[in-house]
Structures are given as C-alpha cells and as structure tokens.
mmCIF file of C-alpha atoms in Angstrom:
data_model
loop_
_atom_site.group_PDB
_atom_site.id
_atom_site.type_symbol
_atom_site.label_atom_id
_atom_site.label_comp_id
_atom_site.label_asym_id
_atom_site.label_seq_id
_atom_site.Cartn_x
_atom_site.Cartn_y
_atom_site.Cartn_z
ATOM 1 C CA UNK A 1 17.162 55.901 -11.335
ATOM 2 C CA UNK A 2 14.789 54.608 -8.381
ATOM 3 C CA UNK A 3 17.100 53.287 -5.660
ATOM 4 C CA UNK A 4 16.147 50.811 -3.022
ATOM 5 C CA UNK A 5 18.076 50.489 0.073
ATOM 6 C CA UNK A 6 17.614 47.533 2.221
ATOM 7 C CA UNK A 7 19.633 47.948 5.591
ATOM 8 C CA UNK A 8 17.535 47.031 8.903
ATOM 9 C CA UNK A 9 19.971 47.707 11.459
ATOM 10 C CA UNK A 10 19.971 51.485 11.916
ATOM 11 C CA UNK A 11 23.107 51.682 14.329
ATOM 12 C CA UNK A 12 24.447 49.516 16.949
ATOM 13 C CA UNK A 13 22.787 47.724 19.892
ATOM 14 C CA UNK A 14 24.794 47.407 23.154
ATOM 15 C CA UNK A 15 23.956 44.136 24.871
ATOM 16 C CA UNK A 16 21.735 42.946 22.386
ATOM 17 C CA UNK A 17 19.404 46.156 23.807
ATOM 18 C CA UNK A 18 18.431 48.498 20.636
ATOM 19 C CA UNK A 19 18.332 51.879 22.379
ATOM 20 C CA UNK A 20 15.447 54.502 21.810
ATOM 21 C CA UNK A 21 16.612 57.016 19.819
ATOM 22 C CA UNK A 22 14.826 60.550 19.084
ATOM 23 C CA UNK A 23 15.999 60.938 15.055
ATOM 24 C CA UNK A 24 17.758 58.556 12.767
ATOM 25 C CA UNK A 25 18.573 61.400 10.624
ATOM 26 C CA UNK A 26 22.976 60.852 11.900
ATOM 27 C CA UNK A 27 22.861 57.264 10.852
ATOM 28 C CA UNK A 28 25.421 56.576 7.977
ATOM 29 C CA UNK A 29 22.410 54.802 5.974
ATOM 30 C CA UNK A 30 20.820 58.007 6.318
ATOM 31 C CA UNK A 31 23.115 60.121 4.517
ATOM 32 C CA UNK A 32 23.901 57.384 2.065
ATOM 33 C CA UNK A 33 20.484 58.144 0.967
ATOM 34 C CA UNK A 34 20.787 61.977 0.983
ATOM 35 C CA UNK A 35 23.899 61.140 -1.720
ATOM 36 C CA UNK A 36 21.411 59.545 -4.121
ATOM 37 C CA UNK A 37 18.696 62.480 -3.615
ATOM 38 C CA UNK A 38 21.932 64.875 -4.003
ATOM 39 C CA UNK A 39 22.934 63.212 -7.226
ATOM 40 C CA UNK A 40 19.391 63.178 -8.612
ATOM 41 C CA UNK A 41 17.780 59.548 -7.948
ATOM 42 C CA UNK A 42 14.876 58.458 -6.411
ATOM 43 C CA UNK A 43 15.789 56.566 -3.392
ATOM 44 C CA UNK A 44 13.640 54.510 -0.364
ATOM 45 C CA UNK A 45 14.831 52.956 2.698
ATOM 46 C CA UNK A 46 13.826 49.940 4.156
ATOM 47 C CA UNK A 47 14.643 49.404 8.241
ATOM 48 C CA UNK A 48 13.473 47.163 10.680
ATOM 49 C CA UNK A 49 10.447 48.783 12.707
ATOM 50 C CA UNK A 50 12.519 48.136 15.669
ATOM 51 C CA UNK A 51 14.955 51.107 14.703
ATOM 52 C CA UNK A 52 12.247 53.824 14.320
ATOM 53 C CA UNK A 53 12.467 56.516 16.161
ATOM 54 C CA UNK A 54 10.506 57.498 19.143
ATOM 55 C CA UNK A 55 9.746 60.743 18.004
ATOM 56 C CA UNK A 56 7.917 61.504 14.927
ATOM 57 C CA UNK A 57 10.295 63.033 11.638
ATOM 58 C CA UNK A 58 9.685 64.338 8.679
ATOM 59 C CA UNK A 59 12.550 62.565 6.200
ATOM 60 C CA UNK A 60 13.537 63.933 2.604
ATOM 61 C CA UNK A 61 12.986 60.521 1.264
ATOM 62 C CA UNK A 62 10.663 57.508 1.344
ATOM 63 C CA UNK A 63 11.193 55.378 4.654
ATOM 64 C CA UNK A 64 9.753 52.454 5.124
ATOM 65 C CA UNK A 65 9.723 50.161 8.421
ATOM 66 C CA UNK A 66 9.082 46.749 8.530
ATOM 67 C CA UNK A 67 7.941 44.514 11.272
ATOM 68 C CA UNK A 68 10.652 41.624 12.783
ATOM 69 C CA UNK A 69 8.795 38.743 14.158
ATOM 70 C CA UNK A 70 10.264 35.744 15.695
ATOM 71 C CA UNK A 71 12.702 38.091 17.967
ATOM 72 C CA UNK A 72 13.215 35.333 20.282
ATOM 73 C CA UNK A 73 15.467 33.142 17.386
ATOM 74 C CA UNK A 74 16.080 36.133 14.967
ATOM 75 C CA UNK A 75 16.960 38.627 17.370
ATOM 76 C CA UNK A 76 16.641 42.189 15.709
ATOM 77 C CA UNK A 77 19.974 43.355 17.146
ATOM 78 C CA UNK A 78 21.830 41.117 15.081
ATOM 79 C CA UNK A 79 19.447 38.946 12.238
ATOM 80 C CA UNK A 80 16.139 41.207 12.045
ATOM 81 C CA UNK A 81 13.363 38.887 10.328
ATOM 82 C CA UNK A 82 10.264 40.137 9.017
ATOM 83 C CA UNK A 83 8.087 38.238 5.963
ATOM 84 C CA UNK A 84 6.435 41.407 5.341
ATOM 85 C CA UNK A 85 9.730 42.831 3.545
ATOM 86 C CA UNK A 86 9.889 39.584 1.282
ATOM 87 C CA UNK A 87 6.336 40.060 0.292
ATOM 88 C CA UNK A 88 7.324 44.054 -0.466
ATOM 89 C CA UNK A 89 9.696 42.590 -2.194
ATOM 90 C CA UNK A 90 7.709 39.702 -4.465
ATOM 91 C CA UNK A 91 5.038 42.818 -5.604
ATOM 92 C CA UNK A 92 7.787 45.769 -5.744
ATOM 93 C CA UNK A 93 10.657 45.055 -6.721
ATOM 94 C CA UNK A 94 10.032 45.443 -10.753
ATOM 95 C CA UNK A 95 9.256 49.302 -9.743
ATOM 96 C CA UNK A 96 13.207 49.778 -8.716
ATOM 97 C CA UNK A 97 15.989 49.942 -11.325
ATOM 98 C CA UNK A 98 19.010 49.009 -8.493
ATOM 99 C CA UNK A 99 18.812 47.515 -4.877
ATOM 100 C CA UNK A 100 21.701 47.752 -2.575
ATOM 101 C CA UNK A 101 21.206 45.706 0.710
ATOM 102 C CA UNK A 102 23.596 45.244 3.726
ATOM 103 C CA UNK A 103 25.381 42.011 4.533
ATOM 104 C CA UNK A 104 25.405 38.739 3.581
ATOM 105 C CA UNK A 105 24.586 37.299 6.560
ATOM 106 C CA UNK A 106 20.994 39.246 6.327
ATOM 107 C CA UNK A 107 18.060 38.203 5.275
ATOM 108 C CA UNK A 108 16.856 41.374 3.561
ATOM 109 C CA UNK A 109 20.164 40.693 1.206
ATOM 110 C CA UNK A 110 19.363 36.603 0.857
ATOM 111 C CA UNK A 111 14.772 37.152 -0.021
ATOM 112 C CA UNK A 112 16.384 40.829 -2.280
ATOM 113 C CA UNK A 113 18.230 37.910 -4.059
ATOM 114 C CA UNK A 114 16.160 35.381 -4.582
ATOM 115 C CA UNK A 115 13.588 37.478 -5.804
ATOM 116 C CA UNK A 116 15.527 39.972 -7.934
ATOM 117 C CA UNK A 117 19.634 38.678 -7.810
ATOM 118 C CA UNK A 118 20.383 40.896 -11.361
ATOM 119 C CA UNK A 119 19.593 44.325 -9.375
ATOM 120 C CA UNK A 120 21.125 43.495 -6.125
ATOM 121 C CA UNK A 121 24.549 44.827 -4.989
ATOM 122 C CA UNK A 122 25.207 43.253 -1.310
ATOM 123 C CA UNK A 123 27.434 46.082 0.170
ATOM 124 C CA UNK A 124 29.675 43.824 2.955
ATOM 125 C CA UNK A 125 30.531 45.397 6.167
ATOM 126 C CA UNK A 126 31.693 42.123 7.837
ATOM 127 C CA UNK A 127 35.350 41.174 7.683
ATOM 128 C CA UNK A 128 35.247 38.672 10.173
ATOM 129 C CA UNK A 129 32.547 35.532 11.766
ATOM 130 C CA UNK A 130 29.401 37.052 13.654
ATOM 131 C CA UNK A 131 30.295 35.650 17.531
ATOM 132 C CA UNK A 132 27.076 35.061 18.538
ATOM 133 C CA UNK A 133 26.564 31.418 19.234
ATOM 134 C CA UNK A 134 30.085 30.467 18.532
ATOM 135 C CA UNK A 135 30.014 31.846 15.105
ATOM 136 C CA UNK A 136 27.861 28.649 14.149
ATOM 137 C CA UNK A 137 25.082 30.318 12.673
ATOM 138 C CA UNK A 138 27.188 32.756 10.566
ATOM 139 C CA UNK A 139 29.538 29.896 9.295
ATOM 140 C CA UNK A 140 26.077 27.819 8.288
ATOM 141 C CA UNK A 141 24.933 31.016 6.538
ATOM 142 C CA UNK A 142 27.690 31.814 4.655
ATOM 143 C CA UNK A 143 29.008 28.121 3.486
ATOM 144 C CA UNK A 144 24.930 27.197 2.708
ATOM 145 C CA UNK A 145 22.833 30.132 2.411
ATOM 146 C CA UNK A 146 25.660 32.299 1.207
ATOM 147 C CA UNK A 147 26.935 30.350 -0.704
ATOM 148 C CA UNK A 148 24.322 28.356 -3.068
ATOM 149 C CA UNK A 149 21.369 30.753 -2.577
ATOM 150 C CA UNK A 150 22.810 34.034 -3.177
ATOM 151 C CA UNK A 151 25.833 33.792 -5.702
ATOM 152 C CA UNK A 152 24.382 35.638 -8.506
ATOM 153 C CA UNK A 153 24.082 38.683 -6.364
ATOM 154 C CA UNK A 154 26.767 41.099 -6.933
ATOM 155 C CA UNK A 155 29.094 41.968 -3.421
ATOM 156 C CA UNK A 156 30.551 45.178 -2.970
ATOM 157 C CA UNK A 157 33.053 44.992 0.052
ATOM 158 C CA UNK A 158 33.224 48.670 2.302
ATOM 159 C CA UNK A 159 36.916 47.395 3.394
ATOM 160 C CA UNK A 160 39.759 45.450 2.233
ATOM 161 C CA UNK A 161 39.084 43.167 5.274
ATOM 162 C CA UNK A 162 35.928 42.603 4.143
ATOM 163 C CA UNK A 163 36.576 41.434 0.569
ATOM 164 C CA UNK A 164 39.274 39.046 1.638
ATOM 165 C CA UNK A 165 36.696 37.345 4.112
ATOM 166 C CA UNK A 166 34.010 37.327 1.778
ATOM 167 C CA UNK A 167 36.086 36.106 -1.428
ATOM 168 C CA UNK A 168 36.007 32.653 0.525
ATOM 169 C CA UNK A 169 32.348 32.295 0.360
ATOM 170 C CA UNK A 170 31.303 34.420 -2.742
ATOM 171 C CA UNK A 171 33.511 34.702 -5.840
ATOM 172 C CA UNK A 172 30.720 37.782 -7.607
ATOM 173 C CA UNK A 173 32.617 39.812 -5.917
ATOM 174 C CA UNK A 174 34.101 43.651 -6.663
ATOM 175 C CA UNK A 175 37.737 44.735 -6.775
ATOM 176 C CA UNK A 176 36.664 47.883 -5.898
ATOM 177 C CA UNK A 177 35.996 49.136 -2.325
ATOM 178 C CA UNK A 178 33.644 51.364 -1.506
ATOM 179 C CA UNK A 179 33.800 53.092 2.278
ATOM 180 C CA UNK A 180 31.185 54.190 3.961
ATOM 181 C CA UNK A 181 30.293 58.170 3.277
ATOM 182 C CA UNK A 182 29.995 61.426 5.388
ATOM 183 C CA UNK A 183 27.490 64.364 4.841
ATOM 184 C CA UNK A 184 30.263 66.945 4.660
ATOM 185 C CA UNK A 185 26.568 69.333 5.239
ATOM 186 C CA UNK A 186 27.044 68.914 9.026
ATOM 187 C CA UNK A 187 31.322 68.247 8.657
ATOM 188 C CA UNK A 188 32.837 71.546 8.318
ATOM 189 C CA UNK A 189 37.110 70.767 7.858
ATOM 190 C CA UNK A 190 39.588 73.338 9.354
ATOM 191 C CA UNK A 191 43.236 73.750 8.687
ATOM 192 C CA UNK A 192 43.519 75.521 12.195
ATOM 193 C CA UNK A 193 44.602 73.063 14.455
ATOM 194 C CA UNK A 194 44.825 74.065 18.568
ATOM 195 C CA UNK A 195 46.851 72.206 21.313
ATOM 196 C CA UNK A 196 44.489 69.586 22.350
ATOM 197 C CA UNK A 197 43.950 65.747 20.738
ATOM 198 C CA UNK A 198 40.289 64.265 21.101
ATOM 199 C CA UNK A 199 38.660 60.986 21.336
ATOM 200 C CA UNK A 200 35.305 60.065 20.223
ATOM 201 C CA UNK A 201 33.255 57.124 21.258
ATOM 202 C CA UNK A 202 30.710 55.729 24.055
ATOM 203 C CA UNK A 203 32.645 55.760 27.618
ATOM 204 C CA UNK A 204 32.228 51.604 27.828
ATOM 205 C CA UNK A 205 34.917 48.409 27.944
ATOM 206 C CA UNK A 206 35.175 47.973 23.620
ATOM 207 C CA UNK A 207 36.454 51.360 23.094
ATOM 208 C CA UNK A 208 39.133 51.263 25.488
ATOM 209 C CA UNK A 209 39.118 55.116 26.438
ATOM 210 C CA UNK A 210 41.415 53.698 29.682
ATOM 211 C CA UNK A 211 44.741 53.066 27.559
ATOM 212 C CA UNK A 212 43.775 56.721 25.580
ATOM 213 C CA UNK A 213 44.363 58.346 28.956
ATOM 214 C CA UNK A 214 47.098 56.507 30.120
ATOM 215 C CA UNK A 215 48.898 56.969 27.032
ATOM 216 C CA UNK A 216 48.148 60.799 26.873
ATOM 217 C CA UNK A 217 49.915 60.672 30.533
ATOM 218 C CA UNK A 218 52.960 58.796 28.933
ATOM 219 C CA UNK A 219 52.734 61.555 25.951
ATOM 220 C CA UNK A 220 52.884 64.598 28.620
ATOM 221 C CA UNK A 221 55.550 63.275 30.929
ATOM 222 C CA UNK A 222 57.653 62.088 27.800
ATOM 223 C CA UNK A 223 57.971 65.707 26.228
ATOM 224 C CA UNK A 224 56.629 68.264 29.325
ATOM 225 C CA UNK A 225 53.848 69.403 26.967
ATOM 226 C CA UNK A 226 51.816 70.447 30.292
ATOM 227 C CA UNK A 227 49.652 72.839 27.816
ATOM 228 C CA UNK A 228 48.332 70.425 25.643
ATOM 229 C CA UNK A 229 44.642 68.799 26.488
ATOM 230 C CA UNK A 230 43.052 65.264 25.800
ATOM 231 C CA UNK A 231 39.214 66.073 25.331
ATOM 232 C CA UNK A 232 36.624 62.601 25.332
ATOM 233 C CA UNK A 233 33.948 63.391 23.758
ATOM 234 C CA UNK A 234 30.739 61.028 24.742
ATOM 235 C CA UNK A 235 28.853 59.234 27.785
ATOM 236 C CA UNK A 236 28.803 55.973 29.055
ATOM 237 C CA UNK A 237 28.697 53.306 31.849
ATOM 238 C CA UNK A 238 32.548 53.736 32.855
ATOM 239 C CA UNK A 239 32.117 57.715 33.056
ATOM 240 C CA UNK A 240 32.952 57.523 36.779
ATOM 241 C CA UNK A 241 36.066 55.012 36.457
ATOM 242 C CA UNK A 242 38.039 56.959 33.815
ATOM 243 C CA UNK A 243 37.383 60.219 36.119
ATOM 244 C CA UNK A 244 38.900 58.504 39.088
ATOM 245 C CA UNK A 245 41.815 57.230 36.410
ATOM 246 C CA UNK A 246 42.537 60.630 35.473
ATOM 247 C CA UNK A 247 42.079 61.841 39.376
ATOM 248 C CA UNK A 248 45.338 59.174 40.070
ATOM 249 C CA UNK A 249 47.203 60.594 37.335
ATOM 250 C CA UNK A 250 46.871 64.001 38.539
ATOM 251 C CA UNK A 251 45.409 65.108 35.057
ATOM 252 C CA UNK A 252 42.195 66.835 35.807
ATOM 253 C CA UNK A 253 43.487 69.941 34.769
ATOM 254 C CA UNK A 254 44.568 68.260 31.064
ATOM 255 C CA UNK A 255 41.965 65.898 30.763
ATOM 256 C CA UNK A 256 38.444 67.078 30.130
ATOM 257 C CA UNK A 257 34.881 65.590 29.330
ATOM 258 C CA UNK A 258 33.020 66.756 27.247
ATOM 259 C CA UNK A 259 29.902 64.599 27.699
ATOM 260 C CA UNK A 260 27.096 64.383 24.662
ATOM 261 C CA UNK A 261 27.694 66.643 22.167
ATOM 262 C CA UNK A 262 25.565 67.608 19.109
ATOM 263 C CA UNK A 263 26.932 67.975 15.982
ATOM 264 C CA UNK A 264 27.668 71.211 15.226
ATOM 265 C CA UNK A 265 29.247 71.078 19.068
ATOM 266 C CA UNK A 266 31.070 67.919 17.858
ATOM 267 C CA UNK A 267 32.803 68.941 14.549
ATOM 268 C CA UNK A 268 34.322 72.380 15.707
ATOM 269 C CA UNK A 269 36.159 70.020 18.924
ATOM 270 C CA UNK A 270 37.286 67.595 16.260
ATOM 271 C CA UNK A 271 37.861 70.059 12.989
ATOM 272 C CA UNK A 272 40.535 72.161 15.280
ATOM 273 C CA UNK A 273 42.619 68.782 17.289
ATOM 274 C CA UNK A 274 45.994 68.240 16.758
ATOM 275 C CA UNK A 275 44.707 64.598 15.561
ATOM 276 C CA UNK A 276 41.651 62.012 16.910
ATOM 277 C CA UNK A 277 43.016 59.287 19.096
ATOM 278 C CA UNK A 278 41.500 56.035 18.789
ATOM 279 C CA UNK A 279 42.587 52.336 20.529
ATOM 280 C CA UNK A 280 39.505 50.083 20.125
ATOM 281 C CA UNK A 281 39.334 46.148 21.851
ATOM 282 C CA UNK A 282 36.763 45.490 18.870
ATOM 283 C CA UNK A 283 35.622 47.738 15.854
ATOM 284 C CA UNK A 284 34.631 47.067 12.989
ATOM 285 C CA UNK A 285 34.165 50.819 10.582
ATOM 286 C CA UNK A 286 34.305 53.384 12.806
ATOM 287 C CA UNK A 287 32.794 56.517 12.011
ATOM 288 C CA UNK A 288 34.377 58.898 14.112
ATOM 289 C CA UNK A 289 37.673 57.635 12.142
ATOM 290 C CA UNK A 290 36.216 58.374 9.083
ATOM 291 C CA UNK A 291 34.629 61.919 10.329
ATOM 292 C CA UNK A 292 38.038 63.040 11.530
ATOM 293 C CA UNK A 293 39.769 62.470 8.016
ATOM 294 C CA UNK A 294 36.823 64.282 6.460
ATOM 295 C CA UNK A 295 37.152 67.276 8.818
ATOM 296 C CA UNK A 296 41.118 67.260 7.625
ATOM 297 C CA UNK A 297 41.912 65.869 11.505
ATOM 298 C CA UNK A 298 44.905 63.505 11.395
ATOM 299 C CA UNK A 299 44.078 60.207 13.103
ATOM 300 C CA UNK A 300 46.051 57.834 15.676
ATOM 301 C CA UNK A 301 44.661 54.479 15.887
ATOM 302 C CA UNK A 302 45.320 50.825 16.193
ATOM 303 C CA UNK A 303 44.769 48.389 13.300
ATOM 304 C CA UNK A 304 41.383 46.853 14.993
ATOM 305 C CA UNK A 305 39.115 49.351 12.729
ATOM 306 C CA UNK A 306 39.332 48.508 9.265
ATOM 307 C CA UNK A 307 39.699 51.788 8.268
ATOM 308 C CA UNK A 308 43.409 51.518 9.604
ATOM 309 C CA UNK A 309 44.601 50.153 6.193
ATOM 310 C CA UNK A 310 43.239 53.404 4.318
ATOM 311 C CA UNK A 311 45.029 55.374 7.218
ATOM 312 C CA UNK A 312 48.298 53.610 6.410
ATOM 313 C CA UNK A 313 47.661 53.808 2.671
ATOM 314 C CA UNK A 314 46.991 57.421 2.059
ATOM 315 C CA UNK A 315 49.540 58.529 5.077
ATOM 316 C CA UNK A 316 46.317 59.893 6.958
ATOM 317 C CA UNK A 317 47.757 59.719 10.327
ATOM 318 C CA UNK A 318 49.389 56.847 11.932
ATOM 319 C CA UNK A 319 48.226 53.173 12.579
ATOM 320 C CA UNK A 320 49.694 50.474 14.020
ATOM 321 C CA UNK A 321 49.130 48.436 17.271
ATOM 322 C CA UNK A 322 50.175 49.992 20.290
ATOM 323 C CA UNK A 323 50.989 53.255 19.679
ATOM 324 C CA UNK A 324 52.468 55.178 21.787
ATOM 325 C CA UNK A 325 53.311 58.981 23.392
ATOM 326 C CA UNK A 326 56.691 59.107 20.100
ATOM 327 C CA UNK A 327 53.396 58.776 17.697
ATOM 328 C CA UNK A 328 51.745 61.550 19.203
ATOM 329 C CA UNK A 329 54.694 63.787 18.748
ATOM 330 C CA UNK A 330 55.519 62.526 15.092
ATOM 331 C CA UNK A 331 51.926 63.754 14.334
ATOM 332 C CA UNK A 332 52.560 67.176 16.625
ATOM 333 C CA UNK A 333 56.000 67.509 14.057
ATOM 334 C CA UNK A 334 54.168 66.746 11.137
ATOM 335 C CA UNK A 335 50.668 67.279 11.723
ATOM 336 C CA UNK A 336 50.462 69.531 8.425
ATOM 337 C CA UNK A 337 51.771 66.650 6.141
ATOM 338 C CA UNK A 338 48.842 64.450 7.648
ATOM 339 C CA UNK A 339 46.314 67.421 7.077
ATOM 340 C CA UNK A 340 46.837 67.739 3.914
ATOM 341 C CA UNK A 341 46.679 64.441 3.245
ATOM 342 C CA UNK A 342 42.828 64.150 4.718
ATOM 343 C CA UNK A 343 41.758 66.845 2.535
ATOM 344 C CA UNK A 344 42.946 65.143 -0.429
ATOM 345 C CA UNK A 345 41.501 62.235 0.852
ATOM 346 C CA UNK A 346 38.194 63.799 1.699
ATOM 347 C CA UNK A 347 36.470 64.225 -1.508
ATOM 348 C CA UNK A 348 36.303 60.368 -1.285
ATOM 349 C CA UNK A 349 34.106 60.721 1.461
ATOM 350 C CA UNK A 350 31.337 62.430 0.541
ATOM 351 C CA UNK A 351 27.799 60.694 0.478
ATOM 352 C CA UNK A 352 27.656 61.681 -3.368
ATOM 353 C CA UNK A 353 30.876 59.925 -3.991
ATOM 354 C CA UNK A 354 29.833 57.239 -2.616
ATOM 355 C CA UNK A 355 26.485 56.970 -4.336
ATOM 356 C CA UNK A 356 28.323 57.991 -7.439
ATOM 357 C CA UNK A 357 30.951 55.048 -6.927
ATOM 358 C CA UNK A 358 27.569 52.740 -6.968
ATOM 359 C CA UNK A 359 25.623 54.050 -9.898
ATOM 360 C CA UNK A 360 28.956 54.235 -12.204
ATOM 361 C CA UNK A 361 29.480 50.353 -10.968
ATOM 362 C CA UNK A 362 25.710 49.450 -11.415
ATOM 363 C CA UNK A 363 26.204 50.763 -15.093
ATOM 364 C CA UNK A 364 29.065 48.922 -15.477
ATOM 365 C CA UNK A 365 27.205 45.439 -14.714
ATOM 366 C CA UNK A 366 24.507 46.562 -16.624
ATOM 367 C CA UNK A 367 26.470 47.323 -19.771
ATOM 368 C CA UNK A 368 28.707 43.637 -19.282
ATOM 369 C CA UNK A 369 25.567 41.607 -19.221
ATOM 370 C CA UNK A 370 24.435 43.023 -22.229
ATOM 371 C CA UNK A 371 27.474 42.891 -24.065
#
C-alpha cells in the first residue's frame, strides 16, 4: 500500500521559536513511518520546510518539505500554511492508496480533505482548545471549517481525551484509539531495576521539575531511603534554579543531572529506574511517558498527560494529581507488579502496531463502503 503522511510540525516550538535541530530521525512521525516500511508499505512524509534539519540526512523513506508562507498570520509553530502542499495534493493524491494527516485544526488535514476525504484518516492529538488568541481561531475552525468542510474525513483520536473533545465537532469519528508508537530499535526494556527514579523533560516552567525535587525530598525524609537517587535527565533555561533548589535541600549528593543525553545514554538511565517521575503544568502526549512503559519502567505522574488514563487503566504505575513521597514507596513495594504490567503493555507500542492498527482500520472502511 503507498502511504502518505501529512504532519508539518516535526516537534515542539518553545515560544513560538522552532529550534534548529541536526536530525529529525527521534521525532515520533519519524518512526511512525519506519512502522509502515517495517510492515511492508510504501510510505512519504510531508513536513513543513521550516522543520528540516540543518544538517543534511539520508532518510529510509521519501521526505518531502514544503514551503509555509504567510508566517506572520499562519505562524508555522502552530498553523504552518503552504499552497504548494495543496497543489501536491490536487496532481498526487490519486498515486496514494491511504493518507493519514495530523489534526483537525491543520490545514494539511482540511486541503487532504477536500481534495481526497475517502482516503483521509485525521489522527487527533488535541483534547483540548488551541490558546493562542483566546482559543478564537481554534473554536472558528472547528465549529466552521471543522465542521462543514471536513466531515467526510475519517478521525482517529491518539487519546481518550481527544475523542471526547473531538466527538463535539465531528461525529466520523473512531471508537478505537490509537497512541502514538515507539521504535523499540533504539528502546531496549530491562527487568533489572537499581535504586534511583528519573525524570525526563526540558529543565523549563511547563514541566515542573521544581515539585519532582521537592517531592523526592519529602520521599527521602518520609522513609530514610538516603541511598536512593533522583536523576533529571535534560537541559534548559531553569538549570541553575533547580541546582540552587537542591543546594537548600541539602540533596546534592542524591540529586544528580544528567544534562543531554543521547539515546542509547538515555534508555539504559530509564530501562534500570525504580519508575519515571513525571508532574507536568501542561502536556499534552508525552513521550518520555510512553518510552518508560515501553522500556518496562513503571511511571508516576499526574493526570495532565493524557496518557495518565492508559496508566490507570492497565495498572502501569500510578496517576493521580498530586502524588506524593507514599506513591513512591507503593511503587518501591510493588515495583514488579507495575513491570510486568509495561511489558504486557509494550507490544502495543511498537511503531508496527501502530501502523498495523491503521492499515487493519483503513481496510475496514474500505470493505464498509463497499458493502
């Protein structure tokens, strides 16, 4: 089957400021596309030109980057616009069998479905209003444009959030969910877990590393645990702040950061903690929550991500709003019960499962409409 993927935004802009980045090859879009080649389909990417990367790559698939103009009103960190991708799409899209394009409120989803609406799955990320401009342009697009425009496009939600948001708008709409995927190539899972917990994330105000710390303090005073470690893996603009936290506390010898890691460096810190610990002020899928679970690392979060209801569903660790330093023991008492538990949830998370999840349900359309 020749696959078309339409999803512009490559990864998250801070600030409205799309950072330069050497390789896309770690985006989740990526890998999505690796599933397909995996399973034996011919599959192309479309991005905004604004997410290439700086340095030249070779990629195992067709790429193809497409120019945003307009940046000004359509800014490409949020509502990339580019006319060239609707005429790719007026001349090319009889040559794909199945197009699968990200959001609703995009307008690579809304020309995919006016041009081609029978081949187009919308797979919907957003549970909630986009904020900028008071949510005014997201409630236009998605009680007009949404809506009337693009209702015979099919919508497959990646959360249970996001299909009860987008059932008020679009009614073509899947029961099924289907989460976002991990190349288990670069997650290797261990069942040997060490004395330490670990969070993930850029060092800035949204993911909250602060509370982490203080409640890892909490967690240590509570049960006299003086061995056990908190490692943060990642960079950021409040680097200096949480080391003078963790100089108050008197934790520099517990706490430790672990700066930018690659990969390989990343997955043996996470595949051997006692469990990932994870307190976001605003998330919406958060990979490192879905990375832990595949490398069989119980996870500690609050119900922000919307991940959290799979982690309360399938007993993957514990969610709830604020945890606290008793949570952290329960999973220290138990953590074997919650490892298990990820690897039986894991083989959910592959990129192949995932692309097989979409094929299967792109069959089943196919096969209603001609009954």
């Amino acid at each position: 089957m020749k696959v078309l993927i339409l999803n512009s935004i490559l990864f998250t802009a801070e600030n409205n400021i799309i950072p330069k980045v050497k390789s896309i090859k770690d985006t989740m879009i990526y890998n999505l596309c690796i599933g397909f080649k995996n399973l034996g389909h011919e599959v192309t990417l479309a991005a905004a030109a604004d997410y290439k990367p700086s340095v030249l790559e070779e990629y195992e698939f067709d790429i193809l980057f497409f120019e945003s103009v307009l940046k000004q009103i359509f800014l490409p960190s949020v509502l990339p616009f580019s006319p060239s991708l609707y005429k790719f799409l007026k001349s090319n899209a009889k040559n794909f069998d199945f197009i699968i394009s990200s959001e609703i409120f995009a307008f690579p989803s809304f020309f995919a479905c006016m041009v081609c609406p029978s081949k187009v799955f919308v797979w919907q990320e957003l549970g909630v209003h986009n904020r900028k401009m008071k949510k005014i342009p997201s409630k236009v697009w998605y009680n007009v444009i949404g809506r009337f425009f693009m209702s015979r496009c099919f919508v497959v939600p990646r959360s249970h959030a996001a299909r009860s948001f987008i059932l008020n708008y679009h009614r073509n709409t899947s029961n099924e969910i289907i989460v976002h995927g991990m190349n288990f190539d670069n997650l290797k899972y261990s069942t040997d877990k060490a004395d330490y917990f670990i969070t993930v994330g850029q060092l800035i105000y949204r993911k909250n590393i602060e509370s982490i710390i203080q409640k890892f303090d909490l967690f240590l005073k509570k049960y006299n645990l003086l061995h056990y470690r908190l490692y943060i893996a990642g960079t950021g603009i409040l680097h200096e702040d949480l080391r003078v936290l963790v100089k108050q506390l008197n934790l520099e010898n517990n706490v430790i950061f672990l700066g930018h890691l690659s990969h390989i460096e990343l997955n043996e810190y996470l595949s051997h903690a006692k469990a990932i610990l994870l307190n976001s002020r605003m998330e919406l899928n958060m990979i490192s929550l879905s990375e832990s679970i595949a490398v069989a690392t119980p996870v500690i979060t609050n119900l922000v991500p919307y991940s959290s209801y799979d982690v309360i569903q399938n007993k993957l660790g514990i969610a709830k709003d604020n945890w606290n330093e008793h949570d952290m023991m329960e999973i220290i008492r138990n953590n074997k019960y919650y490892v298990d538990n990820c690897l039986i949830y894991r083989e959910q998370l592959s990129v192949e499962a995932v692309a097989g999840k979409f094929i299967a349900l792109f069959n089943e359309k196919n096969s209603d409409r001609s009954n």
